[in-house]
Amino acid sequence: MKNGIHPDYHTVVYRDRNADYAFLTRSTENSDKTVEWSDGNTYPVIDVQISAASHPFWTGRTRVLDTAGRIEKFRAKYAKYAK
């Protein structure tokens, strides 16, 4: 590798506050916030909105959509235009 052309690759913590889940990995991302990890070292922390711990695909929790209610709302809204 050429020196001086690559971004700084360092250890960071990604934290999903919604699921109370965090993992330590390496990244080029930077952050001013820090957190003390279980090994006693302090690392930059990056808060994310969703991770494998909170994503419906990985957790198996899916939202049920009320499709029947949507259809009835549509029909009621446009009933006056029906011939």
Tab-separated table of N, CA, C and O in Angstrom:
chain	number	residue	atom	x	y	z
A	1	MET	N	0.829	-1.185	0.000
A	1	MET	CA	0.000	0.000	0.000
A	1	MET	C	0.871	1.246	0.000
A	1	MET	O	1.910	1.276	0.640
A	2	LYS	N	0.387	2.263	-0.675
A	2	LYS	CA	1.099	3.532	-0.674
A	2	LYS	C	0.832	4.267	0.627
A	2	LYS	O	-0.278	4.248	1.139
A	3	ASN	N	1.834	4.902	1.154
A	3	ASN	CA	1.667	5.676	2.380
A	3	ASN	C	1.002	7.012	2.086
A	3	ASN	O	1.270	7.633	1.068
A	4	GLY	N	0.149	7.455	3.012
A	4	GLY	CA	-0.436	8.777	2.944
A	4	GLY	C	-1.676	8.933	2.083
A	4	GLY	O	-2.213	10.030	1.995
A	5	ILE	N	-2.146	7.882	1.422
A	5	ILE	CA	-3.337	8.033	0.582
A	5	ILE	C	-4.571	7.357	1.166
A	5	ILE	O	-5.669	7.551	0.665
A	6	HIS	N	-4.406	6.572	2.217
A	6	HIS	CA	-5.521	5.836	2.805
A	6	HIS	C	-6.016	6.521	4.072
A	6	HIS	O	-5.227	7.085	4.827
A	7	PRO	N	-7.321	6.460	4.339
A	7	PRO	CA	-7.849	7.062	5.565
A	7	PRO	C	-7.403	6.268	6.796
A	7	PRO	O	-7.027	5.100	6.698
A	8	ASP	N	-7.474	6.920	7.938
A	8	ASP	CA	-7.102	6.287	9.203
A	8	ASP	C	-8.099	5.176	9.523
A	8	ASP	O	-9.312	5.399	9.570
A	9	TYR	N	-7.610	3.972	9.714
A	9	TYR	CA	-8.428	2.795	9.999
A	9	TYR	C	-8.173	2.411	11.445
A	9	TYR	O	-7.084	1.954	11.791
A	10	HIS	N	-9.181	2.598	12.305
A	10	HIS	CA	-8.970	2.414	13.736
A	10	HIS	C	-10.168	1.712	14.371
A	10	HIS	O	-11.205	1.516	13.738
A	11	THR	N	-10.038	1.350	15.632
A	11	THR	CA	-11.080	0.646	16.365
A	11	THR	C	-12.136	1.639	16.853
A	11	THR	O	-11.805	2.678	17.408
A	12	VAL	N	-13.407	1.308	16.624
A	12	VAL	CA	-14.532	2.134	17.067
A	12	VAL	C	-15.633	1.232	17.621
A	12	VAL	O	-15.650	0.026	17.367
A	13	VAL	N	-16.557	1.843	18.357
A	13	VAL	CA	-17.727	1.129	18.877
A	13	VAL	C	-18.949	1.670	18.155
A	13	VAL	O	-19.167	2.877	18.109
A	14	TYR	N	-19.730	0.779	17.566
A	14	TYR	CA	-21.028	1.141	17.003
A	14	TYR	C	-22.086	0.771	18.033
A	14	TYR	O	-22.089	-0.349	18.546
A	15	ARG	N	-22.982	1.724	18.327
A	15	ARG	CA	-23.963	1.509	19.394
A	15	ARG	C	-25.364	1.783	18.856
A	15	ARG	O	-25.636	2.835	18.297
A	16	ASP	N	-26.252	0.812	19.071
A	16	ASP	CA	-27.669	0.951	18.741
A	16	ASP	C	-28.395	1.181	20.062
A	16	ASP	O	-28.617	0.257	20.824
A	17	ARG	N	-28.747	2.420	20.320
A	17	ARG	CA	-29.384	2.755	21.597
A	17	ARG	C	-30.790	2.181	21.709
A	17	ARG	O	-31.255	1.902	22.807
A	18	ASN	N	-31.499	1.996	20.596
A	18	ASN	CA	-32.855	1.454	20.644
A	18	ASN	C	-32.874	0.018	21.152
A	18	ASN	O	-33.801	-0.381	21.852
A	19	ALA	N	-31.857	-0.746	20.806
A	19	ALA	CA	-31.805	-2.150	21.198
A	19	ALA	C	-30.837	-2.394	22.351
A	19	ALA	O	-30.657	-3.536	22.767
A	20	ASP	N	-30.201	-1.341	22.853
A	20	ASP	CA	-29.195	-1.471	23.909
A	20	ASP	C	-28.139	-2.505	23.491
A	20	ASP	O	-27.876	-3.468	24.192
A	21	TYR	N	-27.565	-2.270	22.329
A	21	TYR	CA	-26.614	-3.197	21.727
A	21	TYR	C	-25.425	-2.404	21.190
A	21	TYR	O	-25.601	-1.340	20.596
A	22	ALA	N	-24.224	-2.904	21.404
A	22	ALA	CA	-23.016	-2.257	20.903
A	22	ALA	C	-22.013	-3.323	20.492
A	22	ALA	O	-21.994	-4.421	21.051
A	23	PHE	N	-21.209	-2.989	19.498
A	23	PHE	CA	-20.154	-3.920	19.088
A	23	PHE	C	-18.908	-3.146	18.710
A	23	PHE	O	-18.967	-2.018	18.240
A	24	LEU	N	-17.791	-3.773	18.948
A	24	LEU	CA	-16.478	-3.194	18.693
A	24	LEU	C	-15.973	-3.716	17.352
A	24	LEU	O	-15.985	-4.918	17.095
A	25	THR	N	-15.537	-2.791	16.497
A	25	THR	CA	-15.033	-3.166	15.187
A	25	THR	C	-14.033	-2.117	14.722
A	25	THR	O	-13.724	-1.188	15.464
A	26	ARG	N	-13.536	-2.263	13.523
A	26	ARG	CA	-12.602	-1.288	12.971
A	26	ARG	C	-13.296	-0.555	11.838
A	26	ARG	O	-14.078	-1.133	11.091
A	27	SER	N	-13.007	0.746	11.724
A	27	SER	CA	-13.660	1.580	10.727
A	27	SER	C	-12.822	2.821	10.446
A	27	SER	O	-11.926	3.166	11.216
A	28	THR	N	-13.163	3.509	9.367
A	28	THR	CA	-12.538	4.800	9.065
A	28	THR	C	-13.387	5.950	9.592
A	28	THR	O	-12.995	7.105	9.478
A	29	GLU	N	-14.546	5.645	10.151
A	29	GLU	CA	-15.456	6.660	10.691
A	29	GLU	C	-14.856	7.294	11.945
A	29	GLU	O	-14.205	6.625	12.740
A	30	ASN	N	-15.110	8.594	12.123
A	30	ASN	CA	-14.613	9.314	13.299
A	30	ASN	C	-15.771	9.832	14.134
A	30	ASN	O	-16.864	10.046	13.622
A	31	SER	N	-15.508	10.046	15.415
A	31	SER	CA	-16.522	10.587	16.308
A	31	SER	C	-15.835	11.312	17.455
A	31	SER	O	-14.749	10.931	17.898
A	32	ASP	N	-16.498	12.363	17.952
A	32	ASP	CA	-15.981	13.088	19.109
A	32	ASP	C	-16.392	12.427	20.421
A	32	ASP	O	-15.755	12.627	21.451
A	33	LYS	N	-17.469	11.646	20.380
A	33	LYS	CA	-17.945	10.946	21.578
A	33	LYS	C	-17.077	9.712	21.828
A	33	LYS	O	-16.606	9.080	20.884
A	34	THR	N	-16.911	9.378	23.085
A	34	THR	CA	-16.148	8.178	23.444
A	34	THR	C	-16.929	7.365	24.460
A	34	THR	O	-17.835	7.868	25.125
A	35	VAL	N	-16.564	6.108	24.573
A	35	VAL	CA	-17.182	5.201	25.541
A	35	VAL	C	-16.098	4.249	26.047
A	35	VAL	O	-15.171	3.898	25.317
A	36	GLU	N	-16.227	3.865	27.298
A	36	GLU	CA	-15.283	2.893	27.853
A	36	GLU	C	-15.831	1.501	27.589
A	36	GLU	O	-16.953	1.169	27.962
A	37	TRP	N	-15.031	0.684	26.930
A	37	TRP	CA	-15.438	-0.667	26.561
A	37	TRP	C	-15.123	-1.627	27.700
A	37	TRP	O	-14.434	-1.288	28.649
A	38	SER	N	-15.587	-2.839	27.616
A	38	SER	CA	-15.414	-3.824	28.691
A	38	SER	C	-13.952	-4.218	28.915
A	38	SER	O	-13.611	-4.733	29.981
A	39	ASP	N	-13.081	-3.964	27.952
A	39	ASP	CA	-11.658	-4.279	28.130
A	39	ASP	C	-10.912	-3.168	28.873
A	39	ASP	O	-9.715	-3.260	29.096
A	40	GLY	N	-11.634	-2.089	29.242
A	40	GLY	CA	-11.030	-0.995	29.990
A	40	GLY	C	-10.500	0.135	29.134
A	40	GLY	O	-10.123	1.174	29.658
A	41	ASN	N	-10.451	-0.041	27.832
A	41	ASN	CA	-9.979	1.002	26.927
A	41	ASN	C	-11.130	1.926	26.513
A	41	ASN	O	-12.292	1.531	26.534
A	42	THR	N	-10.801	3.133	26.130
A	42	THR	CA	-11.782	4.107	25.669
A	42	THR	C	-11.701	4.201	24.154
A	42	THR	O	-10.621	4.365	23.589
A	43	TYR	N	-12.860	4.073	23.499
A	43	TYR	CA	-12.927	4.096	22.045
A	43	TYR	C	-13.940	5.144	21.589
A	43	TYR	O	-14.892	5.448	22.304
A	44	PRO	N	-13.783	5.652	20.362
A	44	PRO	CA	-14.823	6.521	19.805
A	44	PRO	C	-16.103	5.705	19.608
A	44	PRO	O	-16.044	4.519	19.254
A	45	VAL	N	-17.244	6.331	19.837
A	45	VAL	CA	-18.522	5.633	19.690
A	45	VAL	C	-19.357	6.327	18.623
A	45	VAL	O	-19.388	7.546	18.534
A	46	ILE	N	-19.991	5.519	17.790
A	46	ILE	CA	-20.858	6.022	16.731
A	46	ILE	C	-22.243	5.437	16.969
A	46	ILE	O	-22.420	4.220	16.995
A	47	ASP	N	-23.223	6.318	17.194
A	47	ASP	CA	-24.593	5.884	17.428
A	47	ASP	C	-25.301	5.679	16.097
A	47	ASP	O	-25.259	6.531	15.214
A	48	VAL	N	-25.958	4.527	15.962
A	48	VAL	CA	-26.714	4.205	14.755
A	48	VAL	C	-28.180	4.029	15.117
A	48	VAL	O	-28.512	3.711	16.263
A	49	GLN	N	-29.057	4.246	14.146
A	49	GLN	CA	-30.486	4.140	14.408
A	49	GLN	C	-30.978	2.713	14.363
A	49	GLN	O	-31.964	2.372	15.010
A	50	ILE	N	-30.322	1.875	13.594
A	50	ILE	CA	-30.777	0.500	13.451
A	50	ILE	C	-29.574	-0.415	13.258
A	50	ILE	O	-28.576	-0.025	12.669
A	51	SER	N	-29.659	-1.601	13.819
A	51	SER	CA	-28.593	-2.598	13.675
A	51	SER	C	-29.256	-3.967	13.560
A	51	SER	O	-30.480	-4.083	13.547
A	52	ALA	N	-28.461	-5.009	13.515
A	52	ALA	CA	-29.010	-6.361	13.441
A	52	ALA	C	-29.835	-6.698	14.681
A	52	ALA	O	-30.730	-7.539	14.628
A	53	ALA	N	-29.574	-6.019	15.791
A	53	ALA	CA	-30.326	-6.280	17.020
A	53	ALA	C	-31.708	-5.648	17.011
A	53	ALA	O	-32.579	-6.051	17.782
A	54	SER	N	-31.946	-4.669	16.130
A	54	SER	CA	-33.246	-4.010	16.118
A	54	SER	C	-33.946	-4.045	14.759
A	54	SER	O	-35.086	-3.624	14.658
A	55	HIS	N	-33.302	-4.553	13.731
A	55	HIS	CA	-33.912	-4.590	12.404
A	55	HIS	C	-34.942	-5.719	12.324
A	55	HIS	O	-34.667	-6.837	12.746
A	56	PRO	N	-36.142	-5.439	11.810
A	56	PRO	CA	-37.191	-6.466	11.771
A	56	PRO	C	-36.803	-7.731	11.009
A	56	PRO	O	-37.234	-8.819	11.370
A	57	PHE	N	-35.981	-7.620	9.987
A	57	PHE	CA	-35.583	-8.809	9.233
A	57	PHE	C	-34.779	-9.768	10.099
A	57	PHE	O	-34.972	-10.981	10.054
A	58	TRP	N	-33.884	-9.247	10.908
A	58	TRP	CA	-33.014	-10.090	11.716
A	58	TRP	C	-33.661	-10.527	13.018
A	58	TRP	O	-33.335	-11.582	13.558
A	59	THR	N	-34.580	-9.721	13.549
A	59	THR	CA	-35.212	-10.066	14.828
A	59	THR	C	-36.440	-10.939	14.647
A	59	THR	O	-36.875	-11.591	15.597
A	60	GLY	N	-37.032	-10.939	13.453
A	60	GLY	CA	-38.242	-11.726	13.220
A	60	GLY	C	-39.510	-10.980	13.589
A	60	GLY	O	-40.608	-11.481	13.391
A	61	ARG	N	-39.375	-9.790	14.137
A	61	ARG	CA	-40.552	-8.986	14.479
A	61	ARG	C	-40.898	-8.120	13.268
A	61	ARG	O	-40.130	-7.278	12.865
A	62	THR	N	-42.045	-8.358	12.706
A	62	THR	CA	-42.472	-7.566	11.570
A	62	THR	C	-43.713	-6.779	11.932
A	62	THR	O	-44.473	-7.168	12.822
A	63	ARG	N	-43.912	-5.699	11.238
A	63	ARG	CA	-45.103	-4.893	11.456
A	63	ARG	C	-46.225	-5.439	10.590
A	63	ARG	O	-46.029	-5.749	9.424
A	64	VAL	N	-47.414	-5.517	11.149
A	64	VAL	CA	-48.579	-5.966	10.403
A	64	VAL	C	-49.268	-4.733	9.833
A	64	VAL	O	-49.616	-3.808	10.566
A	65	LEU	N	-49.446	-4.745	8.535
A	65	LEU	CA	-50.115	-3.632	7.881
A	65	LEU	C	-51.599	-3.933	7.767
A	65	LEU	O	-51.996	-5.045	7.435
A	66	ASP	N	-52.401	-2.944	8.002
A	66	ASP	CA	-53.849	-3.086	7.920
A	66	ASP	C	-54.280	-2.824	6.487
A	66	ASP	O	-54.758	-1.750	6.154
A	67	THR	N	-54.136	-3.831	5.628
A	67	THR	CA	-54.461	-3.638	4.220
A	67	THR	C	-55.957	-3.548	4.003
A	67	THR	O	-56.413	-2.818	3.136
A	68	ALA	N	-56.745	-4.278	4.771
A	68	ALA	CA	-58.197	-4.210	4.606
A	68	ALA	C	-58.687	-2.808	4.960
A	68	ALA	O	-59.544	-2.245	4.284
A	69	GLY	N	-58.168	-2.225	6.002
A	69	GLY	CA	-58.552	-0.873	6.389
A	69	GLY	C	-58.162	0.148	5.335
A	69	GLY	O	-58.901	1.097	5.063
A	70	ARG	N	-57.046	-0.036	4.707
A	70	ARG	CA	-56.597	0.873	3.654
A	70	ARG	C	-57.522	0.809	2.442
A	70	ARG	O	-57.868	1.824	1.840
A	71	ILE	N	-57.925	-0.390	2.081
A	71	ILE	CA	-58.812	-0.563	0.934
A	71	ILE	C	-60.166	0.076	1.206
A	71	ILE	O	-60.734	0.756	0.350
A	72	GLU	N	-60.685	-0.131	2.407
A	72	GLU	CA	-61.975	0.465	2.762
A	72	GLU	C	-61.901	1.989	2.774
A	72	GLU	O	-62.832	2.662	2.344
A	73	LYS	N	-60.806	2.545	3.241
A	73	LYS	CA	-60.630	4.002	3.224
A	73	LYS	C	-60.608	4.514	1.788
A	73	LYS	O	-61.201	5.540	1.466
A	74	PHE	N	-59.918	3.792	0.909
A	74	PHE	CA	-59.848	4.186	-0.493
A	74	PHE	C	-61.234	4.166	-1.125
A	74	PHE	O	-61.634	5.105	-1.817
A	75	ARG	N	-61.977	3.082	-0.897
A	75	ARG	CA	-63.325	2.964	-1.471
A	75	ARG	C	-64.248	4.054	-0.942
A	75	ARG	O	-65.053	4.612	-1.696
A	76	ALA	N	-64.158	4.366	0.351
A	76	ALA	CA	-65.009	5.403	0.933
A	76	ALA	C	-64.655	6.773	0.356
A	76	ALA	O	-65.547	7.598	0.094
A	77	LYS	N	-63.390	7.008	0.133
A	77	LYS	CA	-62.935	8.298	-0.368
A	77	LYS	C	-63.400	8.535	-1.801
A	77	LYS	O	-63.806	9.645	-2.179
A	78	TYR	N	-63.350	7.496	-2.629
A	78	TYR	CA	-63.651	7.648	-4.040
A	78	TYR	C	-65.017	7.065	-4.424
A	78	TYR	O	-65.329	6.925	-5.607
A	79	ALA	N	-65.867	6.774	-3.460
A	79	ALA	CA	-67.192	6.227	-3.739
A	79	ALA	C	-68.053	7.234	-4.489
A	79	ALA	O	-68.898	6.861	-5.317
A	80	LYS	N	-67.854	8.516	-4.225
A	80	LYS	CA	-68.678	9.524	-4.887
A	80	LYS	C	-68.381	9.633	-6.376
A	80	LYS	O	-69.186	10.148	-7.136
A	81	TYR	N	-67.254	9.116	-6.832
A	81	TYR	CA	-66.912	9.167	-8.241
A	81	TYR	C	-67.358	7.920	-9.002
A	81	TYR	O	-67.250	7.862	-10.211
A	82	ALA	N	-67.837	6.904	-8.274
A	82	ALA	CA	-68.262	5.657	-8.908
A	82	ALA	C	-69.573	5.890	-9.651
A	82	ALA	O	-70.433	6.653	-9.208
A	83	LYS	N	-69.756	5.232	-10.780
A	83	LYS	CA	-70.981	5.404	-11.558
A	83	LYS	C	-71.970	4.328	-11.271
A	83	LYS	O	-71.799	3.269	-10.980
